């Protein structure tokens, strides 16, 4: 399977072929996603919550993102990878360029994603003019969820809906290759998808986006703290993993594991000399 490129996603959207995207943060998950034929892997800063156990994405650092993006690239050498720019890593043009360069050159990402609308259009323009592929993210932006009143659906009043519509257009003009729409009413996502010239990727944004993304831990049922209402859990692995670990503990305690077939044998001649 050869890696899709930025312009392939535009073609897919134009043809009405949905773009599939999931998060991954480690080698084995990335390997499985590539095997399954996923179009895009997102190394999301959601890793702060679902992998590192923080309360939010805010504590995630550039070093965390580099470390996990490298692992994902090793697991999925032929898949388009987007890496999130963590909180305050793109507050100035110089920081944004230096950090995007690290995620792409050092960690192997194909594109970077950053949260925010109009306020970040000059940063997006600066990055794209420098040759960086940038993915936008508007609606619910977890890095600034506290300012949005928590993890809530956005765009439900006229002011917020107008801003989201406007931001989508401004970011597109600034050069984004794709736009993530998180927790926005379906009608708003539909209007944006039909209006802008780049693919939209929905998460809690209805059915009319060009593609969909989910946090892989939510899809698999391995994150116990909070599952947003827009998530579909395709598996509930937590109880199955728990059961396997409990069986292992019990078998070790009762000397049922390891058994003969898990043991190595000493060669007879060595045994004779030794004992
Ligand atoms: O960090 C992340 O996983 C994301 C998705 C929820 C879109 O930004």
PDB file of C-alpha atoms and ligand atoms in Angstrom:
ATOM      1  CA  UNK A   1       0.000   0.000   0.000  1.00  0.00           C
ATOM      2  CA  UNK A   2       1.550   3.310  -0.996  1.00  0.00           C
ATOM      3  CA  UNK A   3       1.217   6.337   1.185  1.00  0.00           C
ATOM      4  CA  UNK A   4      -1.494   8.841   0.272  1.00  0.00           C
ATOM      5  CA  UNK A   5      -0.361  12.433  -0.176  1.00  0.00           C
ATOM      6  CA  UNK A   6      -2.028  15.740   0.683  1.00  0.00           C
ATOM      7  CA  UNK A   7      -3.556  16.162  -2.765  1.00  0.00           C
ATOM      8  CA  UNK A   8      -5.032  12.627  -2.670  1.00  0.00           C
ATOM      9  CA  UNK A   9      -7.311  13.685   0.196  1.00  0.00           C
ATOM     10  CA  UNK A  10      -8.707  16.562  -1.875  1.00  0.00           C
ATOM     11  CA  UNK A  11      -9.397  14.099  -4.699  1.00  0.00           C
ATOM     12  CA  UNK A  12     -11.072  11.648  -2.312  1.00  0.00           C
ATOM     13  CA  UNK A  13     -13.289  14.415  -0.945  1.00  0.00           C
ATOM     14  CA  UNK A  14     -14.185  15.583  -4.453  1.00  0.00           C
ATOM     15  CA  UNK A  15     -15.158  12.015  -5.417  1.00  0.00           C
ATOM     16  CA  UNK A  16     -17.187  11.564  -2.233  1.00  0.00           C
ATOM     17  CA  UNK A  17     -14.834   8.854  -0.929  1.00  0.00           C
ATOM     18  CA  UNK A  18     -14.734   9.177   2.857  1.00  0.00           C
ATOM     19  CA  UNK A  19     -11.362   9.658   4.544  1.00  0.00           C
ATOM     20  CA  UNK A  20     -10.702   7.357   7.509  1.00  0.00           C
ATOM     21  CA  UNK A  21      -8.581   8.644  10.370  1.00  0.00           C
ATOM     22  CA  UNK A  22      -7.795   7.273  13.830  1.00  0.00           C
ATOM     23  CA  UNK A  23      -5.346   8.272  16.503  1.00  0.00           C
ATOM     24  CA  UNK A  24      -2.348   6.132  17.435  1.00  0.00           C
ATOM     25  CA  UNK A  25       0.454   6.798  19.875  1.00  0.00           C
ATOM     26  CA  UNK A  26       2.595   3.650  19.713  1.00  0.00           C
ATOM     27  CA  UNK A  27       4.214   1.148  17.353  1.00  0.00           C
ATOM     28  CA  UNK A  28       1.789  -1.833  17.633  1.00  0.00           C
ATOM     29  CA  UNK A  29      -1.367   0.248  17.232  1.00  0.00           C
ATOM     30  CA  UNK A  30       0.102   2.109  14.265  1.00  0.00           C
ATOM     31  CA  UNK A  31       1.090  -1.223  12.717  1.00  0.00           C
ATOM     32  CA  UNK A  32      -2.474  -2.573  13.066  1.00  0.00           C
ATOM     33  CA  UNK A  33      -4.024   0.609  11.674  1.00  0.00           C
ATOM     34  CA  UNK A  34      -1.737   0.499   8.641  1.00  0.00           C
ATOM     35  CA  UNK A  35      -2.569  -3.191   8.120  1.00  0.00           C
ATOM     36  CA  UNK A  36      -6.283  -2.301   8.269  1.00  0.00           C
ATOM     37  CA  UNK A  37      -5.750   0.241   5.485  1.00  0.00           C
ATOM     38  CA  UNK A  38      -6.524   3.420   7.409  1.00  0.00           C
ATOM     39  CA  UNK A  39      -6.048   6.555   5.273  1.00  0.00           C
ATOM     40  CA  UNK A  40      -4.529   8.778   7.979  1.00  0.00           C
ATOM     41  CA  UNK A  41      -3.099   8.317  11.467  1.00  0.00           C
ATOM     42  CA  UNK A  42      -3.306  11.230  13.877  1.00  0.00           C
ATOM     43  CA  UNK A  43      -0.790  11.333  16.702  1.00  0.00           C
ATOM     44  CA  UNK A  44      -3.162  13.438  18.763  1.00  0.00           C
ATOM     45  CA  UNK A  45      -2.233  15.303  21.895  1.00  0.00           C
ATOM     46  CA  UNK A  46      -5.165  13.323  23.342  1.00  0.00           C
ATOM     47  CA  UNK A  47      -2.271  11.021  24.224  1.00  0.00           C
ATOM     48  CA  UNK A  48      -1.915  13.217  27.323  1.00  0.00           C
ATOM     49  CA  UNK A  49      -5.237  11.877  28.587  1.00  0.00           C
ATOM     50  CA  UNK A  50      -5.609   8.369  27.166  1.00  0.00           C
ATOM     51  CA  UNK A  51      -1.965   7.259  27.422  1.00  0.00           C
ATOM     52  CA  UNK A  52      -0.221   9.504  29.944  1.00  0.00           C
ATOM     53  CA  UNK A  53      -3.122   9.845  32.395  1.00  0.00           C
ATOM     54  CA  UNK A  54      -3.304  13.663  32.581  1.00  0.00           C
ATOM     55  CA  UNK A  55      -6.623  15.429  33.171  1.00  0.00           C
ATOM     56  CA  UNK A  56      -6.317  17.396  29.923  1.00  0.00           C
ATOM     57  CA  UNK A  57      -4.088  17.795  26.855  1.00  0.00           C
ATOM     58  CA  UNK A  58      -2.414  20.911  28.274  1.00  0.00           C
ATOM     59  CA  UNK A  59       0.590  19.187  29.957  1.00  0.00           C
ATOM     60  CA  UNK A  60       1.646  17.438  26.731  1.00  0.00           C
ATOM     61  CA  UNK A  61       5.112  18.595  25.607  1.00  0.00           C
ATOM     62  CA  UNK A  62       6.967  18.655  22.310  1.00  0.00           C
ATOM     63  CA  UNK A  63       9.208  15.890  23.641  1.00  0.00           C
ATOM     64  CA  UNK A  64       6.100  13.708  24.263  1.00  0.00           C
ATOM     65  CA  UNK A  65       4.851  14.364  20.739  1.00  0.00           C
ATOM     66  CA  UNK A  66       8.242  13.637  19.151  1.00  0.00           C
ATOM     67  CA  UNK A  67       8.664  10.414  21.143  1.00  0.00           C
ATOM     68  CA  UNK A  68       5.213   9.058  20.235  1.00  0.00           C
ATOM     69  CA  UNK A  69       5.253  10.246  16.612  1.00  0.00           C
ATOM     70  CA  UNK A  70       8.545   8.407  16.053  1.00  0.00           C
ATOM     71  CA  UNK A  71       7.012   5.183  17.414  1.00  0.00           C
ATOM     72  CA  UNK A  72       3.943   5.597  15.196  1.00  0.00           C
ATOM     73  CA  UNK A  73       6.111   6.222  12.130  1.00  0.00           C
ATOM     74  CA  UNK A  74       8.048   3.023  12.854  1.00  0.00           C
ATOM     75  CA  UNK A  75       4.754   1.108  13.051  1.00  0.00           C
ATOM     76  CA  UNK A  76       3.192   2.702   9.968  1.00  0.00           C
ATOM     77  CA  UNK A  77       5.935   3.567   7.488  1.00  0.00           C
ATOM     78  CA  UNK A  78       3.478   3.855   4.571  1.00  0.00           C
ATOM     79  CA  UNK A  79       0.645   5.842   6.109  1.00  0.00           C
ATOM     80  CA  UNK A  80       0.075   9.607   6.090  1.00  0.00           C
ATOM     81  CA  UNK A  81       0.719  10.800   9.644  1.00  0.00           C
ATOM     82  CA  UNK A  82      -0.486  14.029  11.205  1.00  0.00           C
ATOM     83  CA  UNK A  83       1.099  15.080  14.500  1.00  0.00           C
ATOM     84  CA  UNK A  84      -0.575  17.517  16.867  1.00  0.00           C
ATOM     85  CA  UNK A  85       1.293  20.647  17.858  1.00  0.00           C
ATOM     86  CA  UNK A  86       0.946  20.702  21.646  1.00  0.00           C
ATOM     87  CA  UNK A  87      -0.311  23.573  23.791  1.00  0.00           C
ATOM     88  CA  UNK A  88       1.661  26.827  23.312  1.00  0.00           C
ATOM     89  CA  UNK A  89       4.076  25.242  20.835  1.00  0.00           C
ATOM     90  CA  UNK A  90       2.794  27.526  18.046  1.00  0.00           C
ATOM     91  CA  UNK A  91       2.198  30.781  19.908  1.00  0.00           C
ATOM     92  CA  UNK A  92       4.759  32.653  17.787  1.00  0.00           C
ATOM     93  CA  UNK A  93       5.810  32.158  14.163  1.00  0.00           C
ATOM     94  CA  UNK A  94       9.337  31.220  15.207  1.00  0.00           C
ATOM     95  CA  UNK A  95       8.132  28.595  17.717  1.00  0.00           C
ATOM     96  CA  UNK A  96       5.575  27.236  15.256  1.00  0.00           C
ATOM     97  CA  UNK A  97       8.162  26.790  12.502  1.00  0.00           C
ATOM     98  CA  UNK A  98      10.798  25.277  14.760  1.00  0.00           C
ATOM     99  CA  UNK A  99       8.344  22.833  16.356  1.00  0.00           C
ATOM    100  CA  UNK A 100       6.638  21.864  13.092  1.00  0.00           C
ATOM    101  CA  UNK A 101      10.076  21.243  11.617  1.00  0.00           C
ATOM    102  CA  UNK A 102      10.922  18.902  14.495  1.00  0.00           C
ATOM    103  CA  UNK A 103       7.670  16.934  14.152  1.00  0.00           C
ATOM    104  CA  UNK A 104       8.239  16.484  10.428  1.00  0.00           C
ATOM    105  CA  UNK A 105      12.028  16.192  10.123  1.00  0.00           C
ATOM    106  CA  UNK A 106      12.921  14.498  13.394  1.00  0.00           C
ATOM    107  CA  UNK A 107       9.777  12.449  14.123  1.00  0.00           C
ATOM    108  CA  UNK A 108       8.574  11.622  10.606  1.00  0.00           C
ATOM    109  CA  UNK A 109       5.131  13.295  10.485  1.00  0.00           C
ATOM    110  CA  UNK A 110       3.733  14.341   7.104  1.00  0.00           C
ATOM    111  CA  UNK A 111       1.673  17.221   8.453  1.00  0.00           C
ATOM    112  CA  UNK A 112       0.981  19.045  11.700  1.00  0.00           C
ATOM    113  CA  UNK A 113      -2.367  19.969  13.237  1.00  0.00           C
ATOM    114  CA  UNK A 114      -3.010  23.032  15.347  1.00  0.00           C
ATOM    115  CA  UNK A 115      -6.091  24.234  17.198  1.00  0.00           C
ATOM    116  CA  UNK A 116      -7.734  27.611  16.680  1.00  0.00           C
ATOM    117  CA  UNK A 117      -9.384  29.836  14.083  1.00  0.00           C
ATOM    118  CA  UNK A 118      -8.804  33.356  12.800  1.00  0.00           C
ATOM    119  CA  UNK A 119      -6.406  34.098  15.696  1.00  0.00           C
ATOM    120  CA  UNK A 120      -3.959  31.555  14.203  1.00  0.00           C
ATOM    121  CA  UNK A 121      -4.413  32.348  10.514  1.00  0.00           C
ATOM    122  CA  UNK A 122      -1.119  34.269  10.294  1.00  0.00           C
ATOM    123  CA  UNK A 123       0.731  31.311  11.865  1.00  0.00           C
ATOM    124  CA  UNK A 124      -0.969  28.900   9.436  1.00  0.00           C
ATOM    125  CA  UNK A 125      -0.071  31.140   6.482  1.00  0.00           C
ATOM    126  CA  UNK A 126       3.529  31.434   7.666  1.00  0.00           C
ATOM    127  CA  UNK A 127       3.880  27.651   8.053  1.00  0.00           C
ATOM    128  CA  UNK A 128       2.221  26.748   4.765  1.00  0.00           C
ATOM    129  CA  UNK A 129       4.314  29.337   2.890  1.00  0.00           C
ATOM    130  CA  UNK A 130       7.390  27.727   4.427  1.00  0.00           C
ATOM    131  CA  UNK A 131       6.269  24.378   2.984  1.00  0.00           C
ATOM    132  CA  UNK A 132       4.635  22.780   6.039  1.00  0.00           C
ATOM    133  CA  UNK A 133       1.347  20.893   5.515  1.00  0.00           C
ATOM    134  CA  UNK A 134      -1.052  22.171   8.167  1.00  0.00           C
ATOM    135  CA  UNK A 135      -4.361  20.720   9.362  1.00  0.00           C
ATOM    136  CA  UNK A 136      -6.748  23.066  11.176  1.00  0.00           C
ATOM    137  CA  UNK A 137      -8.931  22.166  14.169  1.00  0.00           C
ATOM    138  CA  UNK A 138     -11.949  24.252  15.173  1.00  0.00           C
ATOM    139  CA  UNK A 139     -15.180  23.817  17.162  1.00  0.00           C
ATOM    140  CA  UNK A 140     -14.271  22.202  20.464  1.00  0.00           C
ATOM    141  CA  UNK A 141     -10.558  22.792  20.846  1.00  0.00           C
ATOM    142  CA  UNK A 142      -9.426  20.710  23.849  1.00  0.00           C
ATOM    143  CA  UNK A 143      -6.274  22.777  24.552  1.00  0.00           C
ATOM    144  CA  UNK A 144      -8.501  25.763  25.356  1.00  0.00           C
ATOM    145  CA  UNK A 145     -11.589  23.855  26.556  1.00  0.00           C
ATOM    146  CA  UNK A 146     -11.557  25.802  29.825  1.00  0.00           C
ATOM    147  CA  UNK A 147     -12.174  29.056  27.871  1.00  0.00           C
ATOM    148  CA  UNK A 148     -15.014  27.366  25.949  1.00  0.00           C
ATOM    149  CA  UNK A 149     -16.856  26.325  29.102  1.00  0.00           C
ATOM    150  CA  UNK A 150     -15.530  22.756  29.191  1.00  0.00           C
ATOM    151  CA  UNK A 151     -15.820  19.810  26.807  1.00  0.00           C
ATOM    152  CA  UNK A 152     -19.099  20.993  25.251  1.00  0.00           C
ATOM    153  CA  UNK A 153     -20.657  21.129  21.826  1.00  0.00           C
ATOM    154  CA  UNK A 154     -19.757  24.438  20.137  1.00  0.00           C
ATOM    155  CA  UNK A 155     -21.588  26.646  17.632  1.00  0.00           C
ATOM    156  CA  UNK A 156     -24.982  26.489  19.261  1.00  0.00           C
ATOM    157  CA  UNK A 157     -25.513  30.229  19.522  1.00  0.00           C
ATOM    158  CA  UNK A 158     -25.366  32.689  16.638  1.00  0.00           C
ATOM    159  CA  UNK A 159     -22.075  34.268  17.735  1.00  0.00           C
ATOM    160  CA  UNK A 160     -20.260  30.968  18.075  1.00  0.00           C
ATOM    161  CA  UNK A 161     -21.794  29.460  14.900  1.00  0.00           C
ATOM    162  CA  UNK A 162     -20.833  32.533  12.873  1.00  0.00           C
ATOM    163  CA  UNK A 163     -17.274  32.453  14.201  1.00  0.00           C
ATOM    164  CA  UNK A 164     -16.868  28.750  13.327  1.00  0.00           C
ATOM    165  CA  UNK A 165     -18.143  29.341   9.762  1.00  0.00           C
ATOM    166  CA  UNK A 166     -15.865  32.352   9.337  1.00  0.00           C
ATOM    167  CA  UNK A 167     -12.851  30.575  10.850  1.00  0.00           C
ATOM    168  CA  UNK A 168     -13.273  27.669   8.433  1.00  0.00           C
ATOM    169  CA  UNK A 169     -13.053  30.063   5.470  1.00  0.00           C
ATOM    170  CA  UNK A 170     -10.154  32.072   6.892  1.00  0.00           C
ATOM    171  CA  UNK A 171      -8.072  28.966   7.686  1.00  0.00           C
ATOM    172  CA  UNK A 172      -8.737  27.588   4.211  1.00  0.00           C
ATOM    173  CA  UNK A 173      -7.508  30.846   2.685  1.00  0.00           C
ATOM    174  CA  UNK A 174      -4.453  30.703   4.941  1.00  0.00           C
ATOM    175  CA  UNK A 175      -3.510  27.372   3.350  1.00  0.00           C
ATOM    176  CA  UNK A 176      -4.670  24.446   5.515  1.00  0.00           C
ATOM    177  CA  UNK A 177      -4.806  21.093   3.713  1.00  0.00           C
ATOM    178  CA  UNK A 178      -7.644  19.696   5.859  1.00  0.00           C
ATOM    179  CA  UNK A 179      -9.926  20.895   8.652  1.00  0.00           C
ATOM    180  CA  UNK A 180     -10.949  19.000  11.788  1.00  0.00           C
ATOM    181  CA  UNK A 181     -14.399  19.905  13.114  1.00  0.00           C
ATOM    182  CA  UNK A 182     -14.924  18.741  16.683  1.00  0.00           C
ATOM    183  CA  UNK A 183     -18.265  18.768  18.521  1.00  0.00           C
ATOM    184  CA  UNK A 184     -20.209  21.080  16.242  1.00  0.00           C
ATOM    185  CA  UNK A 185     -23.837  20.739  15.080  1.00  0.00           C
ATOM    186  CA  UNK A 186     -24.222  18.576  11.981  1.00  0.00           C
ATOM    187  CA  UNK A 187     -25.833  21.378   9.923  1.00  0.00           C
ATOM    188  CA  UNK A 188     -22.858  23.652  10.555  1.00  0.00           C
ATOM    189  CA  UNK A 189     -20.353  20.930   9.573  1.00  0.00           C
ATOM    190  CA  UNK A 190     -22.389  20.235   6.423  1.00  0.00           C
ATOM    191  CA  UNK A 191     -22.361  23.907   5.432  1.00  0.00           C
ATOM    192  CA  UNK A 192     -18.591  24.134   6.001  1.00  0.00           C
ATOM    193  CA  UNK A 193     -17.935  20.904   4.079  1.00  0.00           C
ATOM    194  CA  UNK A 194     -19.979  22.158   1.142  1.00  0.00           C
ATOM    195  CA  UNK A 195     -18.348  25.586   1.188  1.00  0.00           C
ATOM    196  CA  UNK A 196     -14.611  25.221   1.724  1.00  0.00           C
ATOM    197  CA  UNK A 197     -12.170  23.745  -0.790  1.00  0.00           C
ATOM    198  CA  UNK A 198     -10.329  21.387   1.584  1.00  0.00           C
ATOM    199  CA  UNK A 199     -11.584  18.138   3.166  1.00  0.00           C
ATOM    200  CA  UNK A 200     -13.289  18.284   6.545  1.00  0.00           C
ATOM    201  CA  UNK A 201     -12.735  15.604   9.171  1.00  0.00           C
ATOM    202  CA  UNK A 202     -15.502  15.290  11.712  1.00  0.00           C
ATOM    203  CA  UNK A 203     -15.483  14.119  15.293  1.00  0.00           C
ATOM    204  CA  UNK A 204     -18.907  14.732  16.745  1.00  0.00           C
ATOM    205  CA  UNK A 205     -19.761  16.753  13.620  1.00  0.00           C
ATOM    206  CA  UNK A 206     -22.467  14.719  11.913  1.00  0.00           C
ATOM    207  CA  UNK A 207     -22.426  12.623   8.760  1.00  0.00           C
ATOM    208  CA  UNK A 208     -21.627  15.102   6.002  1.00  0.00           C
ATOM    209  CA  UNK A 209     -17.890  15.638   6.625  1.00  0.00           C
ATOM    210  CA  UNK A 210     -15.304  14.406   4.103  1.00  0.00           C
ATOM    211  CA  UNK A 211     -13.972  11.961   6.685  1.00  0.00           C
ATOM    212  CA  UNK A 212     -14.093  10.910  10.318  1.00  0.00           C
ATOM    213  CA  UNK A 213     -11.627  10.642  13.175  1.00  0.00           C
ATOM    214  CA  UNK A 214     -11.907   8.956  16.574  1.00  0.00           C
ATOM    215  CA  UNK A 215      -9.532   8.449  19.459  1.00  0.00           C
ATOM    216  CA  UNK A 216      -8.561   4.780  19.093  1.00  0.00           C
ATOM    217  CA  UNK A 217      -8.844   4.141  22.847  1.00  0.00           C
ATOM    218  CA  UNK A 218     -12.491   5.277  22.717  1.00  0.00           C
ATOM    219  CA  UNK A 219     -13.251   3.020  19.739  1.00  0.00           C
ATOM    220  CA  UNK A 220     -11.652   0.016  21.476  1.00  0.00           C
ATOM    221  CA  UNK A 221     -13.086   0.700  24.933  1.00  0.00           C
ATOM    222  CA  UNK A 222      -9.825   0.985  26.841  1.00  0.00           C
ATOM    223  CA  UNK A 223     -10.162   4.459  28.369  1.00  0.00           C
ATOM    224  CA  UNK A 224     -12.181   4.271  31.551  1.00  0.00           C
ATOM    225  CA  UNK A 225     -12.598   7.924  32.554  1.00  0.00           C
ATOM    226  CA  UNK A 226     -14.776   9.618  29.956  1.00  0.00           C
ATOM    227  CA  UNK A 227     -16.315   8.574  26.652  1.00  0.00           C
ATOM    228  CA  UNK A 228     -17.917  11.436  24.691  1.00  0.00           C
ATOM    229  CA  UNK A 229     -21.481  10.821  23.475  1.00  0.00           C
ATOM    230  CA  UNK A 230     -20.402  11.048  19.816  1.00  0.00           C
ATOM    231  CA  UNK A 231     -18.122   8.026  20.149  1.00  0.00           C
ATOM    232  CA  UNK A 232     -19.118   4.619  18.838  1.00  0.00           C
ATOM    233  CA  UNK A 233     -17.388   1.901  20.844  1.00  0.00           C
ATOM    234  CA  UNK A 234     -16.622  -0.924  18.417  1.00  0.00           C
ATOM    235  CA  UNK A 235     -15.083  -3.010  21.192  1.00  0.00           C
ATOM    236  CA  UNK A 236     -15.011  -3.057  24.958  1.00  0.00           C
ATOM    237  CA  UNK A 237     -11.515  -4.354  25.589  1.00  0.00           C
ATOM    238  CA  UNK A 238     -11.050  -3.128  29.158  1.00  0.00           C
ATOM    239  CA  UNK A 239     -12.907  -6.041  30.817  1.00  0.00           C
ATOM    240  CA  UNK A 240     -11.225  -8.528  28.481  1.00  0.00           C
ATOM    241  CA  UNK A 241      -7.745  -7.225  29.306  1.00  0.00           C
ATOM    242  CA  UNK A 242      -8.636  -7.191  33.008  1.00  0.00           C
ATOM    243  CA  UNK A 243      -9.812 -10.782  32.834  1.00  0.00           C
ATOM    244  CA  UNK A 244      -6.641 -11.916  31.031  1.00  0.00           C
ATOM    245  CA  UNK A 245      -4.397 -10.196  33.580  1.00  0.00           C
ATOM    246  CA  UNK A 246      -6.359 -11.687  36.498  1.00  0.00           C
ATOM    247  CA  UNK A 247      -6.079 -15.186  34.976  1.00  0.00           C
ATOM    248  CA  UNK A 248      -2.323 -14.695  34.552  1.00  0.00           C
ATOM    249  CA  UNK A 249      -1.949 -13.604  38.195  1.00  0.00           C
ATOM    250  CA  UNK A 250      -3.981 -16.569  39.380  1.00  0.00           C
ATOM    251  CA  UNK A 251      -2.001 -19.069  37.246  1.00  0.00           C
ATOM    252  CA  UNK A 252       1.345 -17.735  38.471  1.00  0.00           C
ATOM    253  CA  UNK A 253       0.166 -17.927  42.100  1.00  0.00           C
ATOM    254  CA  UNK A 254      -1.019 -21.512  41.624  1.00  0.00           C
ATOM    255  CA  UNK A 255       2.056 -22.560  39.577  1.00  0.00           C
ATOM    256  CA  UNK A 256      -0.148 -23.353  36.566  1.00  0.00           C
ATOM    257  CA  UNK A 257       1.902 -20.992  34.425  1.00  0.00           C
ATOM    258  CA  UNK A 258       4.589 -21.463  33.261  1.00  0.00           C
ATOM    259  CA  UNK A 259       3.989 -25.101  32.291  1.00  0.00           C
ATOM    260  CA  UNK A 260       6.412 -27.603  30.725  1.00  0.00           C
ATOM    261  CA  UNK A 261       5.749 -26.302  27.209  1.00  0.00           C
ATOM    262  CA  UNK A 262       6.888 -22.820  28.237  1.00  0.00           C
ATOM    263  CA  UNK A 263      10.215 -24.116  29.660  1.00  0.00           C
ATOM    264  CA  UNK A 264      13.626 -24.673  28.039  1.00  0.00           C
ATOM    265  CA  UNK A 265      15.395 -28.039  28.461  1.00  0.00           C
ATOM    266  CA  UNK A 266      19.046 -28.506  29.271  1.00  0.00           C
ATOM    267  CA  UNK A 267      20.925 -30.719  26.713  1.00  0.00           C
ATOM    268  CA  UNK A 268      21.518 -34.250  28.131  1.00  0.00           C
ATOM    269  CA  UNK A 269      25.348 -34.048  27.874  1.00  0.00           C
ATOM    270  CA  UNK A 270      25.398 -30.732  29.716  1.00  0.00           C
ATOM    271  CA  UNK A 271      23.056 -32.167  32.342  1.00  0.00           C
ATOM    272  CA  UNK A 272      25.314 -35.142  32.910  1.00  0.00           C
ATOM    273  CA  UNK A 273      28.378 -32.945  33.385  1.00  0.00           C
ATOM    274  CA  UNK A 274      26.575 -30.489  35.557  1.00  0.00           C
ATOM    275  CA  UNK A 275      24.595 -32.691  37.986  1.00  0.00           C
TER     276      UNK A 275
HETATM  277  O1  LIG B   1      -5.862  14.977  20.030  1.00  0.00           O
HETATM  278  C1  LIG B   1      -6.686  14.369  19.333  1.00  0.00           C
HETATM  279  O2  LIG B   1      -6.808  13.140  19.385  1.00  0.00           O
HETATM  280  C2  LIG B   1      -7.528  15.149  18.443  1.00  0.00           C
HETATM  281  C3  LIG B   1      -8.745  14.475  17.888  1.00  0.00           C
HETATM  282  C4  LIG B   1      -9.749  14.342  18.944  1.00  0.00           C
HETATM  283  C5  LIG B   1      -9.263  15.178  16.700  1.00  0.00           C
HETATM  284  O3  LIG B   1      -7.270  16.282  18.219  1.00  0.00           O
END
